[in-house]
Short mmCIF file of C-alpha atoms in Angstrom, two decimals:
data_model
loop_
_atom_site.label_atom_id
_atom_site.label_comp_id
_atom_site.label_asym_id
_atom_site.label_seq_id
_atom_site.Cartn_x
_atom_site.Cartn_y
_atom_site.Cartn_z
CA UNK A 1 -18.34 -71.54 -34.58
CA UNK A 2 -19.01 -67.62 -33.89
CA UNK A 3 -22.60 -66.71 -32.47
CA UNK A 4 -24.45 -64.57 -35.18
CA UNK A 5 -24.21 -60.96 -34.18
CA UNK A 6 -27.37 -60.23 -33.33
CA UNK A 7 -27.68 -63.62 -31.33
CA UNK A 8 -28.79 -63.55 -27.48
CA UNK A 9 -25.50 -64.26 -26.50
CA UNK A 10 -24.13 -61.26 -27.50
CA UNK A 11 -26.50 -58.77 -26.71
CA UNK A 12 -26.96 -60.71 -22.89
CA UNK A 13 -23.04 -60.63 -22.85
CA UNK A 14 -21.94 -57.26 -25.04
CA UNK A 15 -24.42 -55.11 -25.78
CA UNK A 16 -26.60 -55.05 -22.95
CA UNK A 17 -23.77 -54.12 -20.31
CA UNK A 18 -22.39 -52.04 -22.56
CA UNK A 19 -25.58 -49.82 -22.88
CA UNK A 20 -25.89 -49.81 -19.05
CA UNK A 21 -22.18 -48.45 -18.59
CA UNK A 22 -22.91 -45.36 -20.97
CA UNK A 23 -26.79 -44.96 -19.53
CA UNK A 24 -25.83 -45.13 -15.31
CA UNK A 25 -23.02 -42.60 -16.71
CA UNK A 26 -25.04 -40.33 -18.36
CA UNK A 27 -27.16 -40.03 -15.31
CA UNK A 28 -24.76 -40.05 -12.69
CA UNK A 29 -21.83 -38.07 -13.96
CA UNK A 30 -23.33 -36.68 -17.77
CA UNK A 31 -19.88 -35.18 -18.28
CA UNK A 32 -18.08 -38.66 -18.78
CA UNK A 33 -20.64 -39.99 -21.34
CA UNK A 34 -18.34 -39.97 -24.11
CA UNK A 35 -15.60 -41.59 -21.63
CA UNK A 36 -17.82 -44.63 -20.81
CA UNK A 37 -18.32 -45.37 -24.40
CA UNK A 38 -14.97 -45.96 -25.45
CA UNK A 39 -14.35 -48.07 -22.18
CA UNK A 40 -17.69 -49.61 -22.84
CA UNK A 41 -16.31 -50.28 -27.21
CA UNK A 42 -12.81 -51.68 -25.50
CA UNK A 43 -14.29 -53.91 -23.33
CA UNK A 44 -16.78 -55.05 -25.80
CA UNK A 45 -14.03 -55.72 -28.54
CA UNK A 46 -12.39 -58.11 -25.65
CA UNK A 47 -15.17 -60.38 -24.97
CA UNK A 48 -16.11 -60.65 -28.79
CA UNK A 49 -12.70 -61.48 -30.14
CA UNK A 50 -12.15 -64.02 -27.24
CA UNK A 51 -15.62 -65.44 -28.42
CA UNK A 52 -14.12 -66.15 -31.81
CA UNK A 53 -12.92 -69.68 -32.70
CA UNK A 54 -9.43 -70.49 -32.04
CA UNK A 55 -7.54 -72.46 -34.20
CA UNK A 56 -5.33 -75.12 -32.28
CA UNK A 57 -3.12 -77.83 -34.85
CA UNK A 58 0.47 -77.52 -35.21
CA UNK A 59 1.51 -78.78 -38.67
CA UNK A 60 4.74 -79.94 -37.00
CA UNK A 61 4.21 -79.74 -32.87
CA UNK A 62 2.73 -82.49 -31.27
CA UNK A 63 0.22 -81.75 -28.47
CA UNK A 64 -1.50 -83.44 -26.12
CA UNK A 65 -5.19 -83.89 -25.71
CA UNK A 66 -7.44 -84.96 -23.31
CA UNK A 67 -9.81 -88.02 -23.91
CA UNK A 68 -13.37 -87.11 -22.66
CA UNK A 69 -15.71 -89.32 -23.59
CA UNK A 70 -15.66 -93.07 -25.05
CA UNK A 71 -18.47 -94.72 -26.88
CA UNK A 72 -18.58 -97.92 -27.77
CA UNK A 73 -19.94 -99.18 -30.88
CA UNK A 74 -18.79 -102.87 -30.91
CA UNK A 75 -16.11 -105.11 -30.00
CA UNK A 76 -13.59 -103.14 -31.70
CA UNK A 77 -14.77 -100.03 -32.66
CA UNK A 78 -15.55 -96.78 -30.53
CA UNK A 79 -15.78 -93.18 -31.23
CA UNK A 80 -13.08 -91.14 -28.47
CA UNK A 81 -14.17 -87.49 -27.95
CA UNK A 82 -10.99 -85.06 -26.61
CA UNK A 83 -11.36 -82.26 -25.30
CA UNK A 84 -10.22 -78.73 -26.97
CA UNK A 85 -8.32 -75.97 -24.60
CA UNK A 86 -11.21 -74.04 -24.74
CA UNK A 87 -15.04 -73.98 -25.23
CA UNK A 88 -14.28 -71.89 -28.50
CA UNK A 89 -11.51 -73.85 -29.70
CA UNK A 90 -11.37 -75.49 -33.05
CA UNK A 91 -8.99 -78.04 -34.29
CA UNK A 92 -8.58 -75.80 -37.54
CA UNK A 93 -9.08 -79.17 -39.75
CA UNK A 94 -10.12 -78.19 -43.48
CA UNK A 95 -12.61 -80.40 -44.88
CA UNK A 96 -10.70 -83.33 -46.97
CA UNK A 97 -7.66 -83.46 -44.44
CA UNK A 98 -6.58 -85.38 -41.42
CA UNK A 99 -4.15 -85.47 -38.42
CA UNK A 100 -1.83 -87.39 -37.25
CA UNK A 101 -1.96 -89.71 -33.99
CA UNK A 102 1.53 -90.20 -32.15
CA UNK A 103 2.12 -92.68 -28.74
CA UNK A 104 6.19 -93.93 -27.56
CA UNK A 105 4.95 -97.87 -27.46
CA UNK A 106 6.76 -100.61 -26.44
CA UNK A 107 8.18 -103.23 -29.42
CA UNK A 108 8.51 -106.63 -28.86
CA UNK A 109 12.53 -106.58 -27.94
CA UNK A 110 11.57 -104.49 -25.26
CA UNK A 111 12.64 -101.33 -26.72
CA UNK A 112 10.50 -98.03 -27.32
CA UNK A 113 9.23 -96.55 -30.61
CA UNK A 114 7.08 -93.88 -31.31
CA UNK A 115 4.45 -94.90 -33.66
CA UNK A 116 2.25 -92.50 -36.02
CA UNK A 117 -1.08 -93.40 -38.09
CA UNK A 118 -3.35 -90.95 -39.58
CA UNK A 119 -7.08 -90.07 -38.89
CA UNK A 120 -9.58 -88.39 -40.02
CA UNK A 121 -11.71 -87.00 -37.34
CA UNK A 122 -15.86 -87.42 -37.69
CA UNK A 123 -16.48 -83.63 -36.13
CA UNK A 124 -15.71 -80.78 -37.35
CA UNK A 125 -14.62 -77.14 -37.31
CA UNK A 126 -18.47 -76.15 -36.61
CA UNK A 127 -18.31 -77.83 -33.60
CA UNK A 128 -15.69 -76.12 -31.08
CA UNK A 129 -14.60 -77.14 -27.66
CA UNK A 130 -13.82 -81.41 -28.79
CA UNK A 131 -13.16 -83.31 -31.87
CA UNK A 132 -14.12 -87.11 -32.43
CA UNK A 133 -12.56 -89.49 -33.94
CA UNK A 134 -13.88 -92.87 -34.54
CA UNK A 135 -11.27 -96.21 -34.76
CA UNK A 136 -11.53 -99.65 -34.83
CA UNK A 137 -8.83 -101.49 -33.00
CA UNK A 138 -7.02 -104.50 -34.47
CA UNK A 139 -4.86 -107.14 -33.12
CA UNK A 140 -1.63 -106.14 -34.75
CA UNK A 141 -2.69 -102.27 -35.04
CA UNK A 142 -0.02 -100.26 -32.89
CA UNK A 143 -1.75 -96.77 -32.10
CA UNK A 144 -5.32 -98.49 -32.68
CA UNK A 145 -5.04 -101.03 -29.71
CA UNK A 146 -3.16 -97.90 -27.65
CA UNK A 147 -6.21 -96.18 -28.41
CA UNK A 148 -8.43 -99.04 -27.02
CA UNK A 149 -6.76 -99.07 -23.94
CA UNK A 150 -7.04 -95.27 -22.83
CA UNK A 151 -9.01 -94.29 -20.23
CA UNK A 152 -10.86 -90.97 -19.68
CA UNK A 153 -8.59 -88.44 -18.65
CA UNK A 154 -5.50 -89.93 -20.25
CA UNK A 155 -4.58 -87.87 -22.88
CA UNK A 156 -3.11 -88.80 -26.96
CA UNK A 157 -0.31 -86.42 -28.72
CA UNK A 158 -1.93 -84.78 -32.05
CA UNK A 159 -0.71 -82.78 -34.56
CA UNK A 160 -1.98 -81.79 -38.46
CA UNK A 161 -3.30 -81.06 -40.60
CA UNK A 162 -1.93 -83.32 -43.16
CA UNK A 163 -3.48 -84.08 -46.97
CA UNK A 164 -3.43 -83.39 -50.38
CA UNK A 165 -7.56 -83.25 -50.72
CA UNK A 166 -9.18 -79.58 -49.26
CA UNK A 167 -12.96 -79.67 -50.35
CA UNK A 168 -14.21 -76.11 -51.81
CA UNK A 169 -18.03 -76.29 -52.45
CA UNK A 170 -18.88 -76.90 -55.75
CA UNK A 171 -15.69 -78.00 -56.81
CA UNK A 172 -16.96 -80.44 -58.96
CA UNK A 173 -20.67 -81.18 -60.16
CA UNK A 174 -20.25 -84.99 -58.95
CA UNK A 175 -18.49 -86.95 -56.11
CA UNK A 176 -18.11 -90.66 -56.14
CA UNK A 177 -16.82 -92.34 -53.66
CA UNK A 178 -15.74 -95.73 -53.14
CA UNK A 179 -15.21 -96.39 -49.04
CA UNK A 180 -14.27 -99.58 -47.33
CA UNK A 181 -14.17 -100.02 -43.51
CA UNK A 182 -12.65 -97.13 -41.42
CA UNK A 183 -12.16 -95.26 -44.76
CA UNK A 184 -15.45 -93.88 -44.62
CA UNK A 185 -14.66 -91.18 -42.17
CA UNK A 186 -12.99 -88.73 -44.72
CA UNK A 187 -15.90 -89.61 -46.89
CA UNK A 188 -18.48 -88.64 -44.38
CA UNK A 189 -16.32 -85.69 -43.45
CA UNK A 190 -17.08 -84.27 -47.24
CA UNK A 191 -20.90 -85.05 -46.95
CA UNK A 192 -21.43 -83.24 -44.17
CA UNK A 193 -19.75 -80.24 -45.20
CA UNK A 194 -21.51 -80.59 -48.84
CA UNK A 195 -25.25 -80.93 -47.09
CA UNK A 196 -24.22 -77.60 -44.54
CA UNK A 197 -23.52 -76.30 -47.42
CA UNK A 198 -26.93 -76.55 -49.34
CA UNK A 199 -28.05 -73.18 -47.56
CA UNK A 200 -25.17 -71.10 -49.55
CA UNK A 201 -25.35 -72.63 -52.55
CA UNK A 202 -23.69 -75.89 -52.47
CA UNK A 203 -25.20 -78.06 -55.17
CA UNK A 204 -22.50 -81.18 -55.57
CA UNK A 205 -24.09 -84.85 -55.64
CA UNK A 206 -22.76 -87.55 -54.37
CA UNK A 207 -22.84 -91.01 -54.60
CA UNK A 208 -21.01 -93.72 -52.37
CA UNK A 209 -20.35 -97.07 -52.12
CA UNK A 210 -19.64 -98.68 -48.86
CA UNK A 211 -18.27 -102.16 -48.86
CA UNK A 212 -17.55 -103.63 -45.76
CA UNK A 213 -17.68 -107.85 -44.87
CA UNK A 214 -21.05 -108.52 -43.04
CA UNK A 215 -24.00 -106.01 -41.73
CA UNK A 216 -22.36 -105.19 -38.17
CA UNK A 217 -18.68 -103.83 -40.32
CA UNK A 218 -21.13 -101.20 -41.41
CA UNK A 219 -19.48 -98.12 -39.45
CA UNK A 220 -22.23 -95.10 -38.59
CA UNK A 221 -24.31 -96.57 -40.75
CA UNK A 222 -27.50 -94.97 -38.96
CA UNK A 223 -25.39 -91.36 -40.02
CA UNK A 224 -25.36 -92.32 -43.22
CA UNK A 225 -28.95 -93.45 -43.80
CA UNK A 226 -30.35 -90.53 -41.85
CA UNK A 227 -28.01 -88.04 -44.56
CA UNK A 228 -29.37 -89.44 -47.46
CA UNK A 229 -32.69 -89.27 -46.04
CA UNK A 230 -32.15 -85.20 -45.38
CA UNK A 231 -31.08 -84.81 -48.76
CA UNK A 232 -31.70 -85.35 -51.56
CA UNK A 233 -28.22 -84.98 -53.19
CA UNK A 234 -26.64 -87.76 -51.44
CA UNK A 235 -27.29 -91.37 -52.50
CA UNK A 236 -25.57 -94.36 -50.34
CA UNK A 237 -25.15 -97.76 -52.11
CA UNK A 238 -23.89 -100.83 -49.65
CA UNK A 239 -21.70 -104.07 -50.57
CA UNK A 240 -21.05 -106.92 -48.50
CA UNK A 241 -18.81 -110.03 -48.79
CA UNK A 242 -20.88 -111.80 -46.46
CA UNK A 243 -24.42 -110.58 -46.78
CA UNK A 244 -27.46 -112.18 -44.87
CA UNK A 245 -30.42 -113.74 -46.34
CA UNK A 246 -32.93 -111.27 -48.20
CA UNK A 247 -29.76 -108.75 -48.86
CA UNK A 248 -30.53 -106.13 -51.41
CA UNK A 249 -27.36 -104.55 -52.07
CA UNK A 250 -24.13 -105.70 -53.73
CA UNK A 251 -22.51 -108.45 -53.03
CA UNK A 252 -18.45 -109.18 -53.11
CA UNK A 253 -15.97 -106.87 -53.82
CA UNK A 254 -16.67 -103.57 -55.50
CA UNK A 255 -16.85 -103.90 -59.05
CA UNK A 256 -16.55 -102.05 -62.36
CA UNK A 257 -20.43 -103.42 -62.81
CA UNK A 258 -21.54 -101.97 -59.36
CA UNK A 259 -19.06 -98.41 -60.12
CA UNK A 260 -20.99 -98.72 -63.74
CA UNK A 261 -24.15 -98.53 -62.18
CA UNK A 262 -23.71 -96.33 -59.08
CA UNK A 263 -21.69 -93.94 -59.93
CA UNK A 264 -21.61 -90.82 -62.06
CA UNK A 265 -19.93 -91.44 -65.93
CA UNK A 266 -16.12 -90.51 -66.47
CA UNK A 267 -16.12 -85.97 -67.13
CA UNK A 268 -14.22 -83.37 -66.20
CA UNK A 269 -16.41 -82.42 -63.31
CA UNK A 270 -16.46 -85.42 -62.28
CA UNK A 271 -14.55 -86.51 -59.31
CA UNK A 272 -13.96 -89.98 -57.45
CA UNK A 273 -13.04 -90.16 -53.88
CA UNK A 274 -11.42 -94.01 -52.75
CA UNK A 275 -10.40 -94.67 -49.07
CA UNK A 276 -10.01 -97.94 -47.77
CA UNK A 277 -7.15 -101.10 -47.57
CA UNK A 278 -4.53 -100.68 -49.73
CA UNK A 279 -5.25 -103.69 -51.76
CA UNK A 280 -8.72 -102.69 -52.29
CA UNK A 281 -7.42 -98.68 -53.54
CA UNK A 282 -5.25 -100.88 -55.82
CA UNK A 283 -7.60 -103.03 -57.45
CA UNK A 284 -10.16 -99.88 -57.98
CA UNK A 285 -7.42 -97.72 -59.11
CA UNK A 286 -7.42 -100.08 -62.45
CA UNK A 287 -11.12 -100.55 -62.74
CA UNK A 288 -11.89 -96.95 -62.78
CA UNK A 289 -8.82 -96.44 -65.51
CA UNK A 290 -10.55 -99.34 -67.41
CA UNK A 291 -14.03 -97.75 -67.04
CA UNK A 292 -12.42 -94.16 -68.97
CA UNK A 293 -11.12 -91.95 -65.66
CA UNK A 294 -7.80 -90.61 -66.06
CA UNK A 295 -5.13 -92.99 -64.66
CA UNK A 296 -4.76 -92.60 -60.82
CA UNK A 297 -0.97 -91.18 -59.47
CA UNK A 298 0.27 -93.03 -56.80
CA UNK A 299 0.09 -90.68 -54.44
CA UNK A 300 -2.54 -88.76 -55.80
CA UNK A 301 -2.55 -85.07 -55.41
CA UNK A 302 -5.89 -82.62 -55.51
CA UNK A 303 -6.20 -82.20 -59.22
CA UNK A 304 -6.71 -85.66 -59.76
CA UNK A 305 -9.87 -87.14 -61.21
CA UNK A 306 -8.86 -90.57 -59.25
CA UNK A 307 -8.13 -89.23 -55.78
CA UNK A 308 -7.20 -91.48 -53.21
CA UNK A 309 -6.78 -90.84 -49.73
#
């Protein structure tokens, strides 16, 4: 993200050496004054536009980034920061989309493939020089166990964005959102951009529903919590299938009931947001159609009321 243009940074790195240029030449050589200026505007112009963000996906180039940093969260799940070519590099990722993970892997006969799998990073554009990307490995997961076995300094091959769903801010009055597992990193993706957003104007609630098997599934849950504690706007609900003793939230699978009572009633600027195993996006694809939302596409595409990712 650009400094503000009255920021220390530029007036330590622009302004101030520009000034000194034009003042040492008025007093050494007065007759060049006007000379200095425009050297001291050119060079100026440089060093800003190099200071502005620099967009670096290739809708249809794969390139290669370097991992930085890995953080473990559990057994099978860590967030992987890689490194951008610059400190001012972006990834150029509009809110709602994601990009697209490629490794050759060996296949069982021996013979190489290049896989591809989708992600949705958990940083964003306001946050130059890295993007993260948070994924849980499973056994029979091709680019997911690749990605568990990289070490820092190894590098992955990228390339995006992909997506039918770009967020706009106040797009629609409410969000609901219906995440399970993994899927709640496009879902978080939105929320952040809607609460950055209050400050201009952004008014869109949201409510979501996480449903993930026992307590330690729950993926960035301290994120979460600490959102909907910053604002007001945002309202979390949790299901488990296998909750502990003294559990307050739902319980099971995701129901019309719990979508009922969670999340905002069936109007036109309304939208819900599903991400999560395919047979769960199937099975809430016809409870929200029962409960009076327009019937999800397939492959749904921005308009839709249903939108799955």
């Amino acid at each position: 993200m650009s400094q503000p243009l009255l920021s220390r940074y530029y007036f330590d790195g622009i302004y101030i050496p520009a000034g000194l240029l034009v003042v040492g030449t008025v007093i050494v050589k007065r007759e060049w004054t006007l000379y200095a200026a425009l050297v001291a505007l050119v060079l100026g112009a440089i060093k800003y536009f190099r200071t502005l963000p620099k967009k670096v996906l290739k809708k249809d180039q794969f390139q290669e980034f370097e991992l930085k940093e890995k953080t473990v969260i559990s057994h099978n799940v860590a967030i992987y920061r890689f490194g951008l070519p610059a400190p001012t590099s972006i990834l150029g990722l509009p809110i709602g989309q994601h990009i697209s993970i490629g490794a050759v892997l060996e296949q069982p006969d021996g013979s190489t493939k290049e896989i591809v799998r989708s992600y949705t990073p958990i940083s964003g554009d306001h946050q130059p020089g890295y993007f993260d990307v948070l994924i849980k490995s499973y056994p029979t997961g091709n680019i997911s166990r690749h990605m568990a076995g990289l070490q820092v300094g190894q590098t992955i091959r990228v390339k995006g964005p992909k997506g039918a769903f770009v967020y706009t801010p106040n797009m629609v009055r409410h969000f609901g959102m219906i995440a399970g597992g993994t899927g709640i990193t496009p879902m978080l993706q939105v929320v952040r951009a809607i609460i950055r957003g209050r400050k201009a104007g952004d008014t869109t609630q949201v409510d979501l529903i996480f449903a993930n098997v026992t307590p330690q599934d729950i993926l960035l849950k301290e994120d979460l919590d600490a959102l909907a504690a910053e604002d007001s706007g945002f309202r979390v609900h949790y299901v488990l299938d296998k909750p502990p003793a003294g559990w307050t939230g739902g319980v099971g699978y995701v129901t019309p009931d719990m979508i009922t009572k969670w999340l905002p009633k069936p109007a036109d600027d309304v939208k819900i947001l599903l991400c999560g195993p395919p047979p769960m996006i199937s099975g809430l694809k016809k409870s929200t159609e029962a409960l009076g939302f327009k019937k999800a596409r397939p492959v749904s595409k921005l308009e839709d009321q249903v939108f799955a990712f």
